Coordinates of C-alpha atoms and ligand atoms in Angstrom, one line a residue:
M32 CA 61.9 -18.0 -32.7
K33 CA 58.9 -20.2 -32.6
I34 CA 55.7 -19.2 -30.8
N35 CA 53.1 -21.7 -29.9
L36 CA 49.7 -21.5 -28.2
C37 CA 48.5 -24.2 -25.8
S38 CA 45.3 -24.6 -23.9
D39 CA 46.8 -26.6 -21.1
S40 CA 47.1 -24.9 -17.7
I41 CA 50.5 -23.2 -17.3
K42 CA 51.5 -25.8 -14.7
K43 CA 51.1 -28.7 -17.1
I44 CA 53.2 -27.2 -19.9
E45 CA 56.7 -28.5 -20.0
A46 CA 59.3 -25.7 -20.5
D47 CA 62.8 -24.8 -19.3
V48 CA 61.8 -21.4 -18.0
E49 CA 58.6 -19.8 -16.8
I50 CA 58.0 -16.1 -17.4
I51 CA 55.7 -14.4 -14.9
I52 CA 54.3 -11.0 -15.7
V53 CA 53.6 -9.2 -12.4
C54 CA 51.4 -6.1 -12.2
N55 CA 52.4 -3.8 -9.4
K56 CA 49.3 -4.5 -7.4
D57 CA 49.8 -8.3 -7.6
L58 CA 52.9 -7.8 -5.5
E59 CA 50.8 -6.8 -2.4
Q60 CA 48.8 -10.0 -2.7
N61 CA 50.0 -13.3 -1.4
N62 CA 49.5 -15.5 -4.5
I63 CA 53.0 -14.8 -5.8
K64 CA 55.2 -17.8 -5.4
D65 CA 58.5 -16.1 -4.6
K66 CA 57.1 -13.1 -2.8
K67 CA 59.7 -13.1 0.0
L68 CA 62.6 -13.5 -2.4
L69 CA 61.3 -10.8 -4.7
E70 CA 61.0 -8.4 -1.7
D71 CA 64.6 -9.2 -0.7
L72 CA 65.7 -8.4 -4.3
N73 CA 63.8 -5.1 -4.1
F74 CA 61.6 -6.1 -7.1
K75 CA 58.9 -3.4 -7.5
A76 CA 57.3 -4.7 -10.8
T77 CA 57.9 -1.5 -12.7
D78 CA 58.1 -1.4 -16.5
E79 CA 61.3 -3.1 -17.9
E80 CA 62.2 -4.4 -14.5
S81 CA 63.0 -8.1 -14.4
V82 CA 64.7 -10.8 -12.2
F83 CA 65.8 -14.3 -13.2
L84 CA 65.6 -16.8 -10.3
P85 CA 67.9 -19.6 -11.6
E86 CA 66.9 -22.1 -9.0
S87 CA 63.2 -22.1 -9.7
K88 CA 63.9 -21.1 -13.4
R89 CA 61.4 -18.3 -13.2
I90 CA 61.8 -14.9 -14.9
Y91 CA 59.7 -12.2 -13.1
V92 CA 59.0 -9.1 -15.0
G93 CA 57.1 -5.9 -14.1
C94 CA 54.0 -4.6 -15.9
E95 CA 52.6 -1.3 -14.8
E96 CA 49.1 -1.7 -16.3
N97 CA 47.0 -4.1 -18.2
S98 CA 47.5 -2.6 -21.7
Y99 CA 49.1 -3.7 -25.0
D100 CA 52.0 -1.4 -24.5
A101 CA 52.8 -2.6 -20.9
I102 CA 52.4 -6.3 -21.7
A103 CA 54.5 -6.1 -24.9
I104 CA 57.3 -4.2 -23.0
A105 CA 57.1 -6.8 -20.2
V106 CA 57.4 -9.8 -22.5
A107 CA 60.1 -8.2 -24.5
T108 CA 62.1 -7.5 -21.4
A109 CA 61.7 -11.1 -20.2
M110 CA 62.5 -12.6 -23.6
K111 CA 65.7 -10.6 -23.9
K112 CA 66.8 -12.1 -20.6
F113 CA 65.7 -15.6 -21.7
K114 CA 67.5 -15.2 -25.0
A115 CA 70.8 -14.6 -23.1
T116 CA 70.5 -18.0 -21.5
K117 CA 71.1 -21.4 -23.0
F118 CA 67.6 -22.6 -22.2
K119 CA 65.4 -23.4 -25.2
V120 CA 61.8 -23.3 -24.2
A121 CA 59.9 -20.6 -22.2
K122 CA 56.3 -20.5 -21.2
V123 CA 54.0 -17.6 -20.2
E124 CA 50.4 -17.1 -19.3
T125 CA 47.9 -14.6 -20.9
L126 CA 46.5 -11.8 -18.8
N127 CA 42.8 -11.0 -18.4
D128 CA 42.0 -9.7 -21.9
E129 CA 43.1 -12.7 -23.9
T130 CA 42.9 -11.2 -27.4
L131 CA 44.9 -8.2 -26.4
S132 CA 47.3 -10.4 -24.4
V133 CA 48.1 -12.8 -27.3
K134 CA 48.7 -9.9 -29.7
A135 CA 50.9 -8.1 -27.2
L136 CA 52.8 -11.3 -26.2
V137 CA 53.5 -12.4 -29.8
E138 CA 54.4 -8.9 -31.1
G139 CA 56.3 -7.9 -28.0
S140 CA 58.5 -11.0 -28.1
L141 CA 59.2 -10.9 -31.8
L142 CA 59.9 -7.1 -31.8
G143 CA 61.7 -7.2 -28.5
T144 CA 64.2 -9.9 -29.4
Y145 CA 65.1 -8.3 -32.8
S146 CA 68.7 -7.4 -33.2
F147 CA 70.6 -6.1 -36.2
T148 CA 74.1 -7.7 -36.4
N149 CA 74.9 -7.6 -40.1
Y150 CA 77.9 -5.4 -39.6
K151 CA 79.4 -7.3 -36.6
S152 CA 82.4 -9.4 -37.5
E153 CA 81.4 -12.1 -35.0
K154 CA 78.3 -13.8 -36.4
K155 CA 75.9 -15.1 -33.8
K156 CA 74.1 -18.3 -34.7
E157 CA 70.3 -18.0 -34.7
Q158 CA 69.2 -19.9 -31.6
N159 CA 66.2 -22.1 -31.8
K160 CA 64.1 -20.7 -29.0
E161 CA 60.5 -21.4 -28.3
L162 CA 57.8 -19.5 -26.4
I163 CA 54.7 -21.3 -25.4
I164 CA 51.7 -19.2 -24.5
A165 CA 49.1 -20.7 -22.2
V166 CA 45.6 -19.6 -23.1
N167 CA 42.1 -20.2 -21.7
G168 CA 39.8 -19.0 -24.4
D169 CA 38.9 -20.4 -27.9
L170 CA 42.2 -21.8 -29.1
K171 CA 41.3 -21.5 -32.8
S172 CA 40.5 -17.8 -32.8
L173 CA 43.5 -17.0 -30.6
K174 CA 45.8 -19.0 -32.9
K175 CA 44.5 -16.8 -35.8
I176 CA 45.4 -13.7 -33.8
A177 CA 48.9 -15.1 -33.1
A178 CA 49.4 -15.9 -36.7
E179 CA 48.4 -12.4 -37.8
S180 CA 50.6 -10.8 -35.1
T181 CA 53.5 -12.9 -36.4
I182 CA 53.0 -11.6 -39.9
I183 CA 52.8 -8.1 -38.6
A184 CA 55.9 -8.3 -36.4
N185 CA 58.0 -10.0 -39.0
S186 CA 57.0 -7.3 -41.5
V187 CA 58.1 -4.6 -38.9
N188 CA 61.4 -6.4 -38.5
K189 CA 61.8 -6.5 -42.3
T190 CA 61.4 -2.7 -42.4
R191 CA 63.9 -2.3 -39.5
N192 CA 66.4 -4.4 -41.5
F193 CA 66.1 -2.1 -44.6
V194 CA 66.4 1.1 -42.5
N195 CA 69.4 -0.1 -40.5
T196 CA 71.3 -1.1 -43.6
T197 CA 74.0 1.4 -44.5
P198 CA 73.7 3.9 -47.4
E199 CA 76.7 2.2 -49.0
D200 CA 74.7 -1.1 -49.2
F201 CA 71.2 0.2 -49.6
Y202 CA 70.7 2.7 -52.5
P203 CA 67.7 3.1 -54.8
D204 CA 68.4 0.1 -57.0
V205 CA 68.8 -2.1 -53.9
M206 CA 65.5 -0.8 -52.5
A207 CA 63.9 -1.7 -55.9
K208 CA 65.4 -5.2 -55.7
E209 CA 64.1 -5.7 -52.2
A210 CA 60.6 -4.6 -53.4
K211 CA 60.8 -7.2 -56.2
K212 CA 61.8 -9.9 -53.7
I213 CA 58.8 -9.1 -51.5
A214 CA 56.6 -9.1 -54.6
K215 CA 57.8 -12.5 -55.6
E216 CA 57.5 -13.9 -52.1
V217 CA 54.0 -12.7 -51.4
K218 CA 52.8 -12.9 -55.0
I219 CA 52.0 -9.3 -55.8
D220 CA 52.7 -7.2 -58.8
C221 CA 55.9 -5.0 -58.9
K222 CA 56.9 -2.3 -61.4
I223 CA 60.2 -0.4 -61.2
L224 CA 60.5 2.9 -63.1
G225 CA 63.8 4.6 -63.7
E226 CA 65.1 7.9 -64.8
E227 CA 63.9 7.5 -68.4
Y228 CA 60.3 7.1 -67.2
L229 CA 60.6 10.1 -64.8
E230 CA 61.9 12.3 -67.5
K231 CA 59.3 11.2 -70.0
N232 CA 56.6 11.9 -67.4
K233 CA 58.0 15.3 -66.4
M234 CA 58.7 14.4 -62.8
G235 CA 61.1 17.4 -62.4
A236 CA 61.0 17.6 -58.6
M237 CA 62.1 14.0 -57.9
L238 CA 64.6 14.1 -60.7
A239 CA 66.2 17.3 -59.4
V240 CA 66.8 15.8 -55.9
A241 CA 68.4 12.7 -57.5
R242 CA 70.6 14.5 -59.9
A243 CA 73.9 14.8 -58.0
S244 CA 73.9 11.1 -56.9
V245 CA 75.7 8.4 -58.7
H246 CA 72.6 6.2 -58.1
E247 CA 69.7 6.3 -60.5
P248 CA 66.4 7.2 -58.8
K249 CA 63.8 4.5 -58.8
L250 CA 60.0 4.7 -58.5
I251 CA 58.7 1.5 -57.0
H252 CA 55.1 0.5 -57.6
L253 CA 53.7 -2.6 -55.8
T254 CA 50.2 -3.7 -56.4
Y255 CA 48.1 -6.0 -54.2
K256 CA 44.8 -6.7 -55.9
P257 CA 42.5 -9.4 -54.4
K258 CA 39.3 -10.5 -56.1
N259 CA 36.2 -8.6 -54.8
A260 CA 38.3 -5.8 -53.2
K261 CA 36.0 -3.6 -51.1
K262 CA 38.2 -0.5 -51.2
K263 CA 41.2 1.0 -53.0
V264 CA 44.1 2.4 -50.9
V265 CA 47.4 4.0 -52.0
L266 CA 50.4 4.1 -49.7
V267 CA 53.3 6.4 -50.7
G268 CA 56.7 6.4 -49.0
K269 CA 59.7 8.7 -48.9
G270 CA 62.7 6.5 -49.7
L271 CA 65.7 8.8 -49.3
T272 CA 68.4 6.2 -49.1
Y273 CA 70.6 9.0 -47.9
D274 CA 70.0 12.6 -47.1
S275 CA 73.2 14.7 -47.0
G276 CA 71.1 17.8 -47.3
G277 CA 72.4 18.5 -50.8
L278 CA 74.0 21.9 -51.3
S279 CA 72.2 23.2 -48.2
L280 CA 74.5 20.6 -46.6
K281 CA 73.6 19.3 -43.2
P282 CA 76.0 20.0 -40.3
A283 CA 78.1 16.9 -39.5
D284 CA 76.2 15.9 -36.4
Y285 CA 72.8 16.1 -38.1
M286 CA 73.9 14.0 -41.1
V287 CA 74.6 11.0 -38.9
T288 CA 71.5 8.7 -38.9
M289 CA 70.3 10.0 -42.3
K290 CA 70.4 6.5 -43.6
S291 CA 67.1 6.4 -41.8
D292 CA 65.5 8.8 -44.3
K293 CA 64.3 5.8 -46.3
S294 CA 62.0 4.8 -43.3
G295 CA 58.8 5.9 -45.0
G296 CA 59.5 3.9 -48.1
S297 CA 60.8 1.0 -46.1
A298 CA 57.6 1.1 -44.0
V299 CA 55.5 1.0 -47.2
L300 CA 57.4 -2.2 -48.3
G301 CA 56.8 -3.7 -44.9
M302 CA 53.1 -2.8 -45.0
M303 CA 52.7 -4.4 -48.5
N304 CA 54.5 -7.5 -47.2
A305 CA 52.0 -7.8 -44.3
I306 CA 48.8 -6.8 -46.2
A307 CA 49.3 -9.4 -48.9
Q308 CA 50.0 -12.2 -46.3
L309 CA 47.0 -11.1 -44.3
N310 CA 44.8 -11.4 -47.4
L311 CA 43.0 -8.1 -46.6
P312 CA 40.0 -7.6 -48.9
I313 CA 41.2 -4.2 -50.3
E314 CA 43.2 -3.2 -53.3
V315 CA 46.4 -1.6 -52.0
H316 CA 49.1 0.2 -54.0
G317 CA 52.5 0.8 -52.5
I318 CA 54.6 3.5 -54.1
V319 CA 58.1 4.4 -53.1
G320 CA 60.3 7.3 -54.3
A321 CA 63.8 5.9 -53.8
V322 CA 66.4 8.6 -54.2
E323 CA 69.7 9.8 -52.8
N324 CA 70.2 13.5 -52.0
M325 CA 73.9 14.4 -52.6
I326 CA 76.2 17.2 -53.5
G327 CA 78.2 17.8 -56.7
G328 CA 78.6 20.0 -59.7
D329 CA 75.4 18.7 -61.0
A330 CA 73.4 19.2 -57.9
Y331 CA 70.1 21.1 -57.8
K332 CA 70.4 24.5 -56.1
P333 CA 68.6 26.9 -53.7
D334 CA 67.1 29.4 -56.2
D335 CA 66.2 26.8 -58.8
V336 CA 62.5 26.5 -59.8
L337 CA 61.3 23.0 -60.4
V338 CA 58.3 21.8 -62.3
A339 CA 56.4 18.9 -60.7
K340 CA 54.4 16.2 -62.5
N341 CA 51.1 18.2 -62.1
G342 CA 52.7 21.3 -63.6
K343 CA 53.0 23.2 -60.4
T344 CA 56.2 25.2 -60.0
I345 CA 58.4 25.0 -56.9
E346 CA 60.9 27.6 -55.7
V347 CA 63.8 25.8 -54.0
R348 CA 65.1 27.7 -51.1
N349 CA 66.7 24.8 -49.3
T350 CA 67.9 21.5 -50.9
D351 CA 67.5 19.8 -47.5
A352 CA 63.7 20.0 -47.8
E353 CA 64.0 17.3 -50.4
G354 CA 61.6 14.7 -49.1
R355 CA 58.5 16.9 -50.0
L356 CA 59.9 17.3 -53.5
V357 CA 60.2 13.5 -54.0
L358 CA 56.7 13.0 -52.5
A359 CA 55.2 15.7 -54.6
D360 CA 55.9 13.8 -57.8
C361 CA 55.1 10.4 -56.2
L362 CA 51.7 11.7 -55.1
C363 CA 51.0 13.0 -58.6
Y364 CA 52.1 9.7 -60.1
A365 CA 49.8 7.8 -57.8
Q366 CA 46.8 9.9 -58.5
D367 CA 47.4 10.0 -62.3
K368 CA 47.8 6.2 -62.4
I369 CA 45.2 5.1 -60.0
K370 CA 41.6 6.2 -60.3
D371 CA 38.7 6.2 -57.8
I372 CA 41.0 6.1 -54.8
D373 CA 39.3 5.6 -51.4
Y374 CA 42.3 6.6 -49.3
I375 CA 45.8 7.9 -50.0
F376 CA 48.4 7.9 -47.2
D377 CA 52.0 9.0 -47.3
Y378 CA 54.8 8.2 -44.9
A379 CA 58.0 10.2 -44.4
T380 CA 60.8 11.2 -42.1
L381 CA 59.9 14.6 -43.3
T382 CA 60.8 17.2 -40.6
G383 CA 63.0 17.6 -37.6
A384 CA 60.3 20.1 -36.5
C385 CA 57.9 17.1 -36.0
V386 CA 60.4 15.5 -33.5
V387 CA 60.7 18.8 -31.7
G388 CA 57.0 19.3 -31.6
V389 CA 55.7 15.9 -30.4
G390 CA 58.8 14.1 -29.2
Q391 CA 60.8 11.3 -30.7
Y392 CA 58.3 8.5 -30.0
T393 CA 55.2 9.9 -31.7
T394 CA 54.1 10.2 -35.3
G395 CA 52.4 13.4 -36.5
I396 CA 49.3 12.8 -38.6
M397 CA 48.1 15.6 -40.9
G398 CA 45.4 16.0 -43.5
N399 CA 42.3 17.9 -44.5
S400 CA 39.7 15.6 -42.9
G401 CA 39.4 15.8 -39.1
S402 CA 37.4 12.6 -38.9
L403 CA 40.0 10.7 -40.9
K404 CA 42.9 12.0 -38.8
C405 CA 41.0 11.0 -35.7
K406 CA 40.4 7.5 -37.1
A407 CA 44.1 7.1 -37.9
V408 CA 45.2 8.3 -34.4
K409 CA 42.8 5.9 -32.8
N410 CA 44.0 2.9 -34.8
S411 CA 47.6 3.8 -34.3
L412 CA 47.3 3.8 -30.6
Q413 CA 45.4 0.5 -30.7
S414 CA 48.2 -1.0 -32.8
G415 CA 50.8 0.0 -30.2
E416 CA 52.2 3.0 -32.1
Y417 CA 52.1 6.5 -30.6
A418 CA 50.5 9.1 -32.9
T419 CA 48.9 12.5 -32.6
S420 CA 47.0 14.8 -35.0
L421 CA 48.6 18.1 -36.1
P422 CA 46.3 20.9 -37.4
F423 CA 46.6 22.8 -40.7
N424 CA 45.5 26.5 -40.7
R425 CA 45.2 29.3 -43.3
F426 CA 47.9 31.5 -41.7
L427 CA 50.6 28.9 -41.9
K428 CA 49.5 28.1 -45.4
K429 CA 50.5 31.7 -46.4
T430 CA 54.1 31.1 -45.2
I431 CA 54.9 28.7 -48.1
K432 CA 53.9 31.2 -50.8
S433 CA 56.6 32.0 -53.3
E434 CA 57.2 35.3 -55.1
I435 CA 58.4 33.7 -58.3
A436 CA 56.8 30.2 -58.4
D437 CA 53.5 28.6 -57.3
V438 CA 54.9 27.4 -54.0
C439 CA 58.1 27.5 -52.0
N440 CA 59.8 24.3 -50.6
I441 CA 60.4 25.9 -47.2
A442 CA 58.3 28.2 -45.1
S443 CA 59.1 31.8 -44.2
T444 CA 58.7 31.1 -40.5
R445 CA 60.6 28.6 -38.4
Y446 CA 57.6 27.7 -36.4
G447 CA 55.2 24.9 -37.2
G448 CA 57.7 23.2 -39.6
A449 CA 55.9 19.8 -39.6
I450 CA 52.6 21.5 -40.5
T451 CA 54.0 23.7 -43.2
A452 CA 55.7 20.7 -44.8
G453 CA 52.4 18.8 -44.7
M454 CA 50.7 21.8 -46.3
F455 CA 53.3 21.9 -49.0
L456 CA 52.3 18.3 -49.9
D457 CA 48.6 19.3 -50.0
N458 CA 49.5 21.2 -53.2
F459 CA 50.0 17.9 -54.9
V460 CA 46.9 16.2 -53.6
Y461 CA 44.2 16.4 -56.3
K462 CA 40.8 18.1 -55.6
E463 CA 38.9 14.8 -55.6
N464 CA 41.3 13.3 -53.0
K465 CA 41.6 16.2 -50.5
D466 CA 39.6 14.5 -47.8
K467 CA 41.0 11.0 -48.6
W468 CA 44.6 11.9 -47.9
L469 CA 46.7 11.7 -44.8
H470 CA 50.3 12.5 -44.2
F471 CA 52.3 10.6 -41.6
D472 CA 55.5 12.4 -40.4
I473 CA 57.5 9.5 -38.8
A474 CA 60.7 11.5 -38.4
G475 CA 60.7 10.9 -34.6
P476 CA 59.8 7.2 -34.0
A477 CA 61.3 5.8 -37.2
F478 CA 64.9 5.8 -35.8
V479 CA 65.8 6.4 -32.2
E480 CA 69.4 6.1 -31.1
S481 CA 68.6 4.4 -27.8
A482 CA 66.4 1.4 -27.1
W483 CA 62.8 2.2 -25.9
G484 CA 60.5 -0.5 -24.7
Y485 CA 60.5 -3.3 -27.3
N486 CA 62.4 -1.2 -29.8
P487 CA 66.1 -1.6 -30.0
H488 CA 68.6 1.2 -30.9
G489 CA 68.0 2.3 -34.5
A490 CA 65.1 1.5 -36.7
S491 CA 61.7 0.8 -35.2
G492 CA 59.7 0.0 -38.2
A493 CA 57.3 2.9 -37.4
G494 CA 54.2 3.1 -39.6
V495 CA 53.7 -0.6 -40.3
R496 CA 51.6 -1.7 -37.4
M497 CA 49.4 1.5 -37.4
T498 CA 48.7 1.1 -41.1
V499 CA 47.8 -2.6 -41.0
Q500 CA 45.5 -1.8 -38.1
L501 CA 43.9 1.1 -39.9
L502 CA 43.4 -0.9 -43.1
Q503 CA 41.9 -3.8 -41.1
N504 CA 39.5 -1.3 -39.8
I505 CA 38.8 0.2 -43.2
A506 CA 38.2 -3.3 -44.6
N507 CA 35.5 -3.9 -42.0
D508 CA 33.7 -0.6 -42.6
Ligands
BES37 N1 65.2 14.0 -43.5 C1 65.0 15.3 -43.0 C2 64.1 15.4 -41.7 C3 64.6 14.6 -40.5 C4 65.3 15.3 -39.5 C5 64.3 13.3 -40.3 C6 65.6 14.6 -38.4 C7 64.7 12.6 -39.2 C8 65.4 13.3 -38.2 C9 64.4 16.3 -44.0 O1 64.7 16.0 -45.3 C10 65.0 17.6 -43.7 O2 66.2 17.8 -43.7 N2 64.1 18.6 -43.3 C11 64.5 19.9 -42.9 C12 63.5 20.8 -43.4 C13 64.0 22.3 -43.3 C14 65.1 22.5 -44.3 C15 62.8 23.1 -43.7 C16 64.6 19.9 -41.4 O3 63.7 19.3 -40.7 O4 65.5 20.6 -40.8
ZN38 ZN1 66.6 16.8 -45.9
ZN39 ZN1 65.1 14.0 -45.8

């Protein structure tokens, strides 16, 4: 889909269809063209409510408030309706805050019209649709915002494609190949490290998780290094291309959707794709642990003790708590390889407990620095992603103690599972990086089995927008 900005008044712009975003309170005023008809149709202008008036070729869509979220949901709703028609060009006007409006309109329409049809036998042809946005303010600066939003939304959609792809078609080597493809396209560096490297470097935790799979684990390391970089940031992602649970096998119902356990790693790939194209003035490393957690005679077992790259020993009491094992070694790798880090963030569909705790639409953000967590939550919300901060405490920390090793991979309590998983990871964050680290548990929003707002069924690309926003903010510090 093409999106263009135009500084002509909406009336002058030629298009097949006009999209009219209506805030509830506008309905009471008399300046709405089809007021009577809308009343007869019982149109109340609530979120995700729309009507298409074929005679006047207008799509009216509800919008409950003047916010990014509401505008993006509104335009996504309207564009889905428009996409179902044979019309080619639609036009829409910005709302009061033009910067916010342009961002929401571009991202809302690109994210809202995404669909994943790779596994449908009937292939739909990509239709050449166009959306023209009528703006009042400075065209040049608004065009820049639209271009940035296009990069961001396309990167989110790339992440969604990876996550939605089946485990049969997307295993560690495929993930590595996709990383290489991105690196080539956006001209960044890419290193792929296999089993031999992991063995040589004593990454016993990641290797154990991978052992029963026919697919070799891959550690992906992407590097974006602009001249005169102001900061150095590391992004680490959990890339479990499938999580069967291992010998602590998941019940059948819980195993379905576990192709989405690569969401953290896929988000990191999407982030790198966006960051490089946006030319952010910071050095960014993207590290993904791509592994498949399976069963077999060779599988790692509950009762095993693993040795991670930093020499810490881990008692395995549940092979389904595998993401933290992969991340443990990836975090060590990152900190051993990259010196003088300013920030280190990890992304993972780590715990069902996080979904239970904060709901399926929200990311849980953890770490040792209250101010950094606050900054991340604020930027997430600004980017259109829901997030909240979850607190560590000394009592929960005691629940992951082990009698025979340094730490246990599950807690002795079933309460606070998202936090105890985060505190497990803290064991693999080096002293000098304690306050520079954040852990993002995206288990809820990464993959939802019903459409929500501008997110379709399945992968949402969670993590990409919030991180780009956070890094843009960090770059301006
Ligand atoms: N990949 C899962 C977490 C998950 C659950 C992601 C639901 C998305 C939706 C993770 O590897 C896992 O299985 N975690 C266990 C931890 C438990 C064994 C301590 C969980 O959450 O049940
Ligand atoms: Zn698991
Ligand atoms: Zn998992």
